[in-house]
Coordinates of C-alpha atoms in Angstrom, one line a residue:
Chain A
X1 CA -32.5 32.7 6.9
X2 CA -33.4 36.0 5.9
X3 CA -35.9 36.9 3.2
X4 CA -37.0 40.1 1.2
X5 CA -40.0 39.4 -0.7
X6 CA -41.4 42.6 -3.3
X7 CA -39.9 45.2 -1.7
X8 CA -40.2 48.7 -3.1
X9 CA -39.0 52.3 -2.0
X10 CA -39.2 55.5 -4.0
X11 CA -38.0 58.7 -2.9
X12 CA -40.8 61.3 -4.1
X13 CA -40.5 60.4 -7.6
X14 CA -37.7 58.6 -7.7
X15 CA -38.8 54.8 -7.6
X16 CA -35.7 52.7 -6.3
X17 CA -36.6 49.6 -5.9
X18 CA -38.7 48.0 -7.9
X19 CA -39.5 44.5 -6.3
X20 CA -36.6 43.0 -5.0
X21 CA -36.9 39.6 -3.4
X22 CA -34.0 37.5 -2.2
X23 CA -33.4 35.0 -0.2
X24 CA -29.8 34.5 2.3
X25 CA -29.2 31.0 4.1
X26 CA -27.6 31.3 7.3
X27 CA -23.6 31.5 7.0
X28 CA -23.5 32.7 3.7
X29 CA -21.6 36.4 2.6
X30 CA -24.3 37.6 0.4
X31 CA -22.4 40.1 -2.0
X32 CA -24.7 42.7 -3.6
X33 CA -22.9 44.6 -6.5
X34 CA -24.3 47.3 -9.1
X35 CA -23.5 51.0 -9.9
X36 CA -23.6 53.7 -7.9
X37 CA -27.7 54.7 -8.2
X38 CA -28.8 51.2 -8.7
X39 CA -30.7 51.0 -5.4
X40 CA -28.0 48.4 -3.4
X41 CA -27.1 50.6 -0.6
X42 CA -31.0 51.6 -0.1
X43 CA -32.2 47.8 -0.2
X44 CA -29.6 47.2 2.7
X45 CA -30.8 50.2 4.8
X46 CA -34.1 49.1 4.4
X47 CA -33.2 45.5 5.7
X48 CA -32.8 46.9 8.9
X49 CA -35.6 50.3 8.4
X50 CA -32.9 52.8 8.2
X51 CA -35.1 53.6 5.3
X52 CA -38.4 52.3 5.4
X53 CA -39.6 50.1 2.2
X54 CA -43.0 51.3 0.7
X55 CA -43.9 47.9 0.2
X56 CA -42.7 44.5 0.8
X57 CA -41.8 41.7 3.3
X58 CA -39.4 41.2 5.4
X59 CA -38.1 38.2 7.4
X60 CA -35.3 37.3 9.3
X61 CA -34.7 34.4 11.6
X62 CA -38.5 33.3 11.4
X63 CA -40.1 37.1 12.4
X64 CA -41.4 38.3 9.3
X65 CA -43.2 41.9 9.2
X66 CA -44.5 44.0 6.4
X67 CA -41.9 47.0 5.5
X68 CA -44.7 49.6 5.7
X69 CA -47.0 48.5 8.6
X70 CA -44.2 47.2 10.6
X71 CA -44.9 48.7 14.4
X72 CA -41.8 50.4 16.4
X73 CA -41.5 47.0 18.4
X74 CA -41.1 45.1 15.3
X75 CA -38.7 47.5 13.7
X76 CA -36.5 47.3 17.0
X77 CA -36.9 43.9 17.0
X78 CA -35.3 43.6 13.3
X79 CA -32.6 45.9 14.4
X80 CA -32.0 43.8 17.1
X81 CA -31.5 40.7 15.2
X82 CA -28.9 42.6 12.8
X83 CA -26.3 44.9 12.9
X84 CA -24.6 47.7 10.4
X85 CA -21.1 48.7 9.1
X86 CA -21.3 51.9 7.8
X87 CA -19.4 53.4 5.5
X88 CA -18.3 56.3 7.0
X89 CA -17.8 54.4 10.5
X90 CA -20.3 55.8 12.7
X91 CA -18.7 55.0 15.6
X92 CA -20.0 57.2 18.8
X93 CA -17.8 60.1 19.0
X94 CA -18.2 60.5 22.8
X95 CA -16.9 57.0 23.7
X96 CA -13.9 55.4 23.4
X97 CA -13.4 52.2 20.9
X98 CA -14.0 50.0 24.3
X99 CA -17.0 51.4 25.4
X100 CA -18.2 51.3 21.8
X101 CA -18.2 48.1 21.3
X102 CA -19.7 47.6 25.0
X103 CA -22.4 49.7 24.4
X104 CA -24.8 47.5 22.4
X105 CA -24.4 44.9 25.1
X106 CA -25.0 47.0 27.9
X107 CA -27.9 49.3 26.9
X108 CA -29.5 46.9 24.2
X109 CA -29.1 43.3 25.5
X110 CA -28.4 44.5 29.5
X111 CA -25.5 42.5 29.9
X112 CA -24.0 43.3 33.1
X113 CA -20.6 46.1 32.5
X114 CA -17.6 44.0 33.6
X115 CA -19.0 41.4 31.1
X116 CA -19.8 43.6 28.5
X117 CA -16.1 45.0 28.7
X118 CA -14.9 41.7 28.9
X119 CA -16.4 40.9 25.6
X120 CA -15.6 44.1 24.2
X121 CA -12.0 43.8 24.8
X122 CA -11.6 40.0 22.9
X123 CA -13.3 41.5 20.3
X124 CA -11.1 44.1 20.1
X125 CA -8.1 41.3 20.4
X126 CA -10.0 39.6 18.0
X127 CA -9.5 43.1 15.0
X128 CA -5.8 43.7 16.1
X129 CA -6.6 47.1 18.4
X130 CA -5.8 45.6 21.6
X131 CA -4.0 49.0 22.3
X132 CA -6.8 51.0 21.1
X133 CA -8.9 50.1 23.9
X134 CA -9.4 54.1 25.7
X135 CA -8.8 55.8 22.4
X136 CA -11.5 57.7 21.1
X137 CA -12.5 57.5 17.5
X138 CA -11.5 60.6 16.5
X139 CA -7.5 59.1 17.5
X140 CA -7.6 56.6 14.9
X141 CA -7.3 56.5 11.5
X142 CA -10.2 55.3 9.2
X143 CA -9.0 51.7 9.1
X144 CA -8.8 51.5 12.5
X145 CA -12.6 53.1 13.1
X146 CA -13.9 50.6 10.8
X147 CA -12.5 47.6 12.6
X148 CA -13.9 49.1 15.8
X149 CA -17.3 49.3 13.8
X150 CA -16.9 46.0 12.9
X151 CA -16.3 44.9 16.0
X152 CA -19.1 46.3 17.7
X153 CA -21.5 44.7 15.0
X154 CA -20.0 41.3 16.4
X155 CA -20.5 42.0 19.8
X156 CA -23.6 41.8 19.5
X157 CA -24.1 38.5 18.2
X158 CA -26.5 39.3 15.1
X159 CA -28.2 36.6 12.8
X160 CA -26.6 38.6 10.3
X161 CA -24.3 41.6 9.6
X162 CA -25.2 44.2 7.3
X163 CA -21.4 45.7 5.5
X164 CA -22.5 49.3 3.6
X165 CA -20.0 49.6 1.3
X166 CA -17.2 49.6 4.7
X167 CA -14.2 50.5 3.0
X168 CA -15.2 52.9 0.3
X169 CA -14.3 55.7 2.6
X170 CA -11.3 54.6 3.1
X171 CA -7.3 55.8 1.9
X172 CA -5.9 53.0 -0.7
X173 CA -3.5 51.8 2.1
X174 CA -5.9 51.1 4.7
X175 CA -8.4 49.2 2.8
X176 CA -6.6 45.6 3.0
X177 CA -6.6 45.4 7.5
X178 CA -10.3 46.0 7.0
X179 CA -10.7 43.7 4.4
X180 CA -8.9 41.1 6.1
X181 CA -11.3 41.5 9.2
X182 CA -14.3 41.0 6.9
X183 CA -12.0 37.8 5.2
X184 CA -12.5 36.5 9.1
X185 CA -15.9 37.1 9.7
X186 CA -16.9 35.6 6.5
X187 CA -14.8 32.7 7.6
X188 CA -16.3 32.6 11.1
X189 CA -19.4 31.6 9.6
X190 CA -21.4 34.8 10.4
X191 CA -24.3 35.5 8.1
X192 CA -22.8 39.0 5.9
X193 CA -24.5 40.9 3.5
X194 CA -22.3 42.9 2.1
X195 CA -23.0 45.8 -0.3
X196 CA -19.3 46.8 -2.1
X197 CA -17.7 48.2 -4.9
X198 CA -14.3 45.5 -4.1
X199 CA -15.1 43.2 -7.2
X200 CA -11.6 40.7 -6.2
X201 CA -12.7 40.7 -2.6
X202 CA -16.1 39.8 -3.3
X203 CA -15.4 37.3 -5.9
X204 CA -12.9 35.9 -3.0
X205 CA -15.5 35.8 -0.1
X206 CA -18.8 35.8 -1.4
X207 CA -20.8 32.7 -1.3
X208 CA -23.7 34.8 -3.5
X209 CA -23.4 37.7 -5.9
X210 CA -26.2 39.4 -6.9
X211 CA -26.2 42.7 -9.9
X212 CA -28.9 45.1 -9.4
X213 CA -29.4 47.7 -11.7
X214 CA -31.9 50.3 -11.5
X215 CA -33.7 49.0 -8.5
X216 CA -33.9 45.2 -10.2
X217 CA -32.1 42.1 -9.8
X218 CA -30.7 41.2 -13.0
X219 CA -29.3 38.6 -12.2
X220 CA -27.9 36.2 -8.7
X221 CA -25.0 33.4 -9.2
X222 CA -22.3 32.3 -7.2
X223 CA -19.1 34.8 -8.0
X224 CA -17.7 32.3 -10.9
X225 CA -21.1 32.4 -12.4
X226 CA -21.3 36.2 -12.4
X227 CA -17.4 37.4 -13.0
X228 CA -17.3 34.8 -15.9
X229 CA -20.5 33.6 -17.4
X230 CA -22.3 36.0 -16.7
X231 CA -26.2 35.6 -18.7
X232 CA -26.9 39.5 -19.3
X233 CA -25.2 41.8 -21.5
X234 CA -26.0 44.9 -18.6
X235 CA -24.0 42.2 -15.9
X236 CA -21.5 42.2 -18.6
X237 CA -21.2 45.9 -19.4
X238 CA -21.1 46.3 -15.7
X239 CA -17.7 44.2 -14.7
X240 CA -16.1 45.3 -18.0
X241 CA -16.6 49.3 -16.7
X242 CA -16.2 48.6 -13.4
X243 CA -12.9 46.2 -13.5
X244 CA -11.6 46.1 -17.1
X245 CA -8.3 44.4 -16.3
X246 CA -10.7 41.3 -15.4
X247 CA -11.3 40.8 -19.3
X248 CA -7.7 40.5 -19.8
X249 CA -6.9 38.0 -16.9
X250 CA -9.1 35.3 -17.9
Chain B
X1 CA -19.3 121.7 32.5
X2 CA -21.5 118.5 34.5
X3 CA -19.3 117.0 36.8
X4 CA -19.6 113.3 37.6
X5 CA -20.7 113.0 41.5
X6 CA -18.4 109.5 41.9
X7 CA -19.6 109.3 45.5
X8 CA -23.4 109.7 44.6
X9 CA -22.0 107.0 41.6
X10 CA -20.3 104.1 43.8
X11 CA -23.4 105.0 46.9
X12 CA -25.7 104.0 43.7
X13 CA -23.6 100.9 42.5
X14 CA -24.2 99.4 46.0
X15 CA -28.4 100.1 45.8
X16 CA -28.1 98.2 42.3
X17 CA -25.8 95.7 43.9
X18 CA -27.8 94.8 46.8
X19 CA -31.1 94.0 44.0
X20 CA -29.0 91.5 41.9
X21 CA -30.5 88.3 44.0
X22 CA -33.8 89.8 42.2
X23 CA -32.8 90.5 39.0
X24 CA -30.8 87.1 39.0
X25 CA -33.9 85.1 40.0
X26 CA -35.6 87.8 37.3
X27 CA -33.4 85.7 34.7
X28 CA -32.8 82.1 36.4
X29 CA -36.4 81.5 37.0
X30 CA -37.7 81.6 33.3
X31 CA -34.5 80.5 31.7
X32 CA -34.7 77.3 34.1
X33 CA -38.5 77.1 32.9
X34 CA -37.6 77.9 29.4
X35 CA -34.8 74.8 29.1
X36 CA -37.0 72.4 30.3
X37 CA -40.3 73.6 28.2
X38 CA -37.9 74.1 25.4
X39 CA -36.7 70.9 25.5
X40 CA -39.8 69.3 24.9
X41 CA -40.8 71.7 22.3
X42 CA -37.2 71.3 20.2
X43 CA -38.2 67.5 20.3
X44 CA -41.7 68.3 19.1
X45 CA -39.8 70.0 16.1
X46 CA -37.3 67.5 15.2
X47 CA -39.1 64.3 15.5
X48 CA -41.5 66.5 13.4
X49 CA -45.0 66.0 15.8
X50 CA -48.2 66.4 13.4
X51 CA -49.8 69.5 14.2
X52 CA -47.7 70.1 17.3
X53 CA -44.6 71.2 15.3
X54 CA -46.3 74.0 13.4
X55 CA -47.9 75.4 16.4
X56 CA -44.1 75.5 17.7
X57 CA -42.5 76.5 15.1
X58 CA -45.1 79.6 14.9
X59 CA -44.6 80.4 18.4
X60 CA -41.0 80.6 18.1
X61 CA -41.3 82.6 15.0
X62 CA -43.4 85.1 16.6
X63 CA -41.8 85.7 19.7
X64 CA -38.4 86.0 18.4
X65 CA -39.7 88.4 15.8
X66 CA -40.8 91.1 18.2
X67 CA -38.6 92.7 20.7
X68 CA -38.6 92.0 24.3
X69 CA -39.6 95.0 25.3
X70 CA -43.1 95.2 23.3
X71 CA -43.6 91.7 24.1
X72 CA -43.8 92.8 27.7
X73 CA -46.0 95.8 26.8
X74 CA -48.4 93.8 25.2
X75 CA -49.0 90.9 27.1
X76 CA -49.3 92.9 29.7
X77 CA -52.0 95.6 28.3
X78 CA -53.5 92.3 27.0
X79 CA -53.6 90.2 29.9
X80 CA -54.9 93.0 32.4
X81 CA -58.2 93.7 29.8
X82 CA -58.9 89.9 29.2
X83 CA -58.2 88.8 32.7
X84 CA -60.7 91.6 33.9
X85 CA -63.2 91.2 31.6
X86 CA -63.4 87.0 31.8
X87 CA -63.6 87.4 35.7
X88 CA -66.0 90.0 35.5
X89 CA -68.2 87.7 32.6
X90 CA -67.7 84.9 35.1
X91 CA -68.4 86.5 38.2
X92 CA -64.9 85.9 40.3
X93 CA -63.5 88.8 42.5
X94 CA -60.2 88.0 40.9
X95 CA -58.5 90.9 39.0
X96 CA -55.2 91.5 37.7
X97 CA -54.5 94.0 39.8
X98 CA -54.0 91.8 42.8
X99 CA -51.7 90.0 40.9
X100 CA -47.8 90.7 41.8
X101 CA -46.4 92.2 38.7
X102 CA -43.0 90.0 39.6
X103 CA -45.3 87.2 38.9
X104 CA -46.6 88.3 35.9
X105 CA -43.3 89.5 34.8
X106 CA -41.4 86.2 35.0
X107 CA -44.7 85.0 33.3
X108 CA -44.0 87.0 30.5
X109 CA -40.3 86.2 30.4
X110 CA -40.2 82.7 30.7
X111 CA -42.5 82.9 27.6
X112 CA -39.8 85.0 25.9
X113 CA -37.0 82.4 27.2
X114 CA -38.6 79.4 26.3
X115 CA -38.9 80.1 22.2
X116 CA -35.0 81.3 22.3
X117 CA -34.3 78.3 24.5
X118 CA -36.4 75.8 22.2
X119 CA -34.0 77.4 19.1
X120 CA -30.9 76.8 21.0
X121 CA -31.6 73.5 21.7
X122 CA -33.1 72.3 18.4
X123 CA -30.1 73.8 17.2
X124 CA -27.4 71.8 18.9
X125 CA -29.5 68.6 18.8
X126 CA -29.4 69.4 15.0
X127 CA -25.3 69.8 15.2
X128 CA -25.0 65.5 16.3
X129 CA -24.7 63.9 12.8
X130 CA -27.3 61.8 11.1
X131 CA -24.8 58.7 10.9
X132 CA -24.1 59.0 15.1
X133 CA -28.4 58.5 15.4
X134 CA -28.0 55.6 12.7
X135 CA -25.4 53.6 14.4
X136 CA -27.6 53.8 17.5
X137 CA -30.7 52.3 15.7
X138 CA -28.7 49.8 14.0
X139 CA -27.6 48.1 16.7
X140 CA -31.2 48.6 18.6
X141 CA -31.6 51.0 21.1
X142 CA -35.1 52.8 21.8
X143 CA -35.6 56.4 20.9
X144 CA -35.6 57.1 24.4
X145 CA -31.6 55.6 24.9
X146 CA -30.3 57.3 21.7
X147 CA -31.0 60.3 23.3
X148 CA -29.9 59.6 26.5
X149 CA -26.3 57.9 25.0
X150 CA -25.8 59.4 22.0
X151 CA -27.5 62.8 21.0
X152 CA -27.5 64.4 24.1
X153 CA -23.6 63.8 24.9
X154 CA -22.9 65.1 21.9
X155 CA -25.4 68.2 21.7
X156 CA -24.4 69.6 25.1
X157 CA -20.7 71.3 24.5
X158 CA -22.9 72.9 21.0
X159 CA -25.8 73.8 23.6
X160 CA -24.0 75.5 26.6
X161 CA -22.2 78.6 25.1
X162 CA -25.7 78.7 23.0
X163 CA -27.7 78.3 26.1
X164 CA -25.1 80.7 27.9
X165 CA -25.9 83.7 25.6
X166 CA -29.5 83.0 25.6
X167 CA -28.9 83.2 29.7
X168 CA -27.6 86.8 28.9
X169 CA -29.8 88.2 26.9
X170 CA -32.3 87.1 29.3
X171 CA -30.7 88.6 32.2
X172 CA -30.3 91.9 30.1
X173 CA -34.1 91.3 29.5
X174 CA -34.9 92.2 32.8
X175 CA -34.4 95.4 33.1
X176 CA -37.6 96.0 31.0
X177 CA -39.4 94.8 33.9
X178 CA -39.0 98.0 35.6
X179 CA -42.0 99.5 32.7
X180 CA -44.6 97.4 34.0
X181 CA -44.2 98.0 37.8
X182 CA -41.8 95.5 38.8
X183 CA -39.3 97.1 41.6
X184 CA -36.0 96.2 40.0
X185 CA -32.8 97.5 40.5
X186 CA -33.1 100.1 37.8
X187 CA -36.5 101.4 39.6
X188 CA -34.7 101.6 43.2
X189 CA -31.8 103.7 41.5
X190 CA -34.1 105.9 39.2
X191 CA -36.0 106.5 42.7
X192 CA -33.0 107.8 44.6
X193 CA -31.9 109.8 41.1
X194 CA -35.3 111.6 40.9
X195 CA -34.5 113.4 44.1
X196 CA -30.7 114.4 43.3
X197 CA -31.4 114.7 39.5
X198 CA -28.4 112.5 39.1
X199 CA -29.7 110.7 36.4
X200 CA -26.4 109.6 34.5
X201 CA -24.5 108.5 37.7
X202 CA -27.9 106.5 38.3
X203 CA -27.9 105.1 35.0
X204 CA -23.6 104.1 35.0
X205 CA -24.2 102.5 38.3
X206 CA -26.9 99.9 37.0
X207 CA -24.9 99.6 33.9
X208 CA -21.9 98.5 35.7
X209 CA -23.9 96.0 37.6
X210 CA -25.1 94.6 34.8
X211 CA -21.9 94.2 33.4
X212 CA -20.5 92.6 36.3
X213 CA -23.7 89.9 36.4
X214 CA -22.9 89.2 32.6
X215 CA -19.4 88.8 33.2
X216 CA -20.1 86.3 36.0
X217 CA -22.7 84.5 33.9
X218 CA -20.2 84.5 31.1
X219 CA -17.3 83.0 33.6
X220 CA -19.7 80.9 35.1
X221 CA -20.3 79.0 30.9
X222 CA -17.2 78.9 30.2
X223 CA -16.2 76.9 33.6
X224 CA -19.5 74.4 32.8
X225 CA -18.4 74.1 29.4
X226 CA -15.1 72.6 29.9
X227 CA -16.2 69.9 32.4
X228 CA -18.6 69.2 29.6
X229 CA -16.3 68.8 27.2
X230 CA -14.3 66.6 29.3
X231 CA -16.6 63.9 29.9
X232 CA -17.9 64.2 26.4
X233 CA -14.7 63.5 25.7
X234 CA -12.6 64.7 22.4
X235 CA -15.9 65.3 20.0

């Protein structure tokens, strides 16, 4: 189970989050939508202290430490319990999609390297590049990159995995293999928390959906709760600008 | 009309030639000092060290502010007062003059090479995108292994043609040495020149063996940055 309990982060002046708490039960595909500004992308970096929260708890898996005394051991601890999809990939540029994936296991958890490539390489079965295996990111498309990244988030076995908007990078064509990796993960019963602007594919997968606008929740439900009776006008207001055709369809 | 005295010329070339060991251990010596120093200090800077970064950043400022050649002229002037007057205040038979001035010189030079050094690295360092430093703490590794795997790798093909011209400028750098006392190979032709008043055949041999040095060093980057660039592999 993960927790966030009243966590804050301004930039200078800018306050971001305002007190967010939530709460995600293990297995679940957490689904955090809201406009671009609204402070989603900045609550999921500081789940794992790619930015540090001013204030705040935060637990995961029964280690709980405060966001703004938390102590370099803690903070690697917290990374090592999660992992990230990025939106722009990030996958190391001087190593080939293998030896990415292999890397966590090798330098983080010390797995031994014919076992760590071992694992690498189902995984890699596992998102359809089993011929990718020496190419290096910079020889595959976006799609491709992304199911690496993916990949090497799983290798690592986290208690959950932390999707930052994954395929918003992406060209229109190569948005579905990704999604349909994600569609497995979320069936493999992997703990996701998933930060996207893909309203179908999260009304599809997600298990929760929460809005936040302008560093507040306004409001959590399971998808048929929030794409169709929603409580707040500003949840309404939202869907309607951000997927009019939904209106229409139902 | 003057006419050029080629054998006086290539007789000089070979004086010149035969002090390149010395003027390449002029260069080597503080630009092997100043890439491990600046190291350090281009970490101090980036992973912004309270305190410790200004103090950097002010050093490098300074020294790359002022050229070589006064650097050397007033270090010098400056050490050989202060180191005379402290020893005489404290009472040691130490003086400056019993100092060898190639000592003092690659003193003064690895100071020089370590600021541009310290630049060149925090430069490439900078080059390695935010998101590659990211992906590294995401999935957990210590400070210490994101350096090691991931920024390093990817800094060194930015580094070396950096680091290369740094190496030149440092190995045209020494032949300033020659104004505080050091024997180089501009001294040993200048001595030979003073008794044939063949000043400008003096002067083209030491220039060509600069040249030649530079050209090697140049050769010699461009060789150690391909087999970088090979294991880094495609960035």
């Amino acid at each position: 189970m993960i927790t966030l309990s009243n966590i804050h982060k301004s930039f200078g002046r800018n306050h971001v989050l305002k007190g967010i708490d939530l709460t995600i039960r293990d297995g679940e595909a957490f689904v955090i939508i809201g406009a671009s500004g609204s402070g989603k992308t900045t609550l999921l970096r500081a789940i794992n202290f790619l930015e540090r929260a001013d204030q705040g708890e935060i637990s995961i898996g029964g280690v709980s430490v405060s966001a703004k005394r938390a102590t370099k051991k803690q903070v690697l601890d917290i990374r090592r319990r999660t992992a990230m999809v990025f939106q722009n990939y990030n996958l190391f540029r001087n190593r080939t999609a293998i030896r990415n994936v292999a890397e966590g296991l090798v330098i983080v958890q010390k797995v031994g390297e014919k076992e760590a490539l071992e694992r690498a390489a189902e995984l890699m079965a596992q998102v359809g590049l089993s011929d990718k295996l020496d190419a290096y990111p910079s020889q595959l498309s976006g799609g491709q990159q992304q199911r690496v990244a993916i990949a090497r988030a799983l290798a690592l076995r986290p208690e959950v995995i932390l999707f930052d908007e994954p395929t918003s990078a992406l060209d229109p064509e190569l948005v579905g293999e990704v999604l349909g990796v994600m569609r497995e993960v979320a069936r493999m019963g992997i703990t996701m928390i998933l930060v996207t602007h893909e309203m179908s594919f999260a009304r599809d997968i997600a298990s929760q959906i929460v809005f936040i606008d302008d560093g507040v929740i306004v409001e959590q439900g399971a998808p048929i709760e929030i794409f169709r009776d929603a409580k707040e006008e500003r949840t309404r207001q939202f869907l309607r600008r951000i997927m009019p055709e939904f209106t229409y369809h139902i | 009309m003057y006419r050029i005295d080629y054998g006086f010329l290539l007789r000089e070339v070979w004086v010149a030639f035969t002090m390149l060991p010395f003027t390449l251990m002029l260069a080597a010596v503080p630009t092997l000092f100043g890439l491990a120093v600046g190291a350090l200090l281009a970490i101090v800077r980036i992973q912004r060290v309270p305190v410790l970064r200004s103090v950097v950043q002010g050093y490098v400022v300074l020294i790359r502010g002022m050229p070589t050649v006064l650097m050397l002229l007033i270090v010098y002037f400056a050490f050989v007062f202060g180191f005379d007057a402290l020893m005489e205040k404290l009472g040691w038979s130490a003086r400056s003059a019993n100092i060898p001035p190639t000592l003092f010189a690659m003193g003064v030079l690895a100071f020089i090479a370590t600021a541009f050094m310290t630049e060149s690295i925090r430069t490439a360092l900078l080059s390695v995108p935010k998101g590659q430093t990211e992906a590294a703490q995401s999935i957990g590794m210590t400070n210490f292994d994101i350096y090691r795997r991931v920024v390093i790798p990817q800094a060194l093909p930015v580094a070396i043609p950096i680091l290369g011209n740094a190496f030149i400028g440092q190995a045209k750098g020494t032949a300033l040495v020659t104004m505080i006392g050091v024997t180089d190979l501009v001294t040993r032709v200048r001595i030979e020149a003073n008794a044939s008043y063949r000043y400008l055949e003096a002067y083209i041999a030491v220039a060509l063996v600069y040249w030649a040095l530079c050209v090697g060093i140049e050769q010699g980057v461009r060789l150690l940055n391909k087999s970088v660039r090979v294991r880094a592999g495609g960035v």
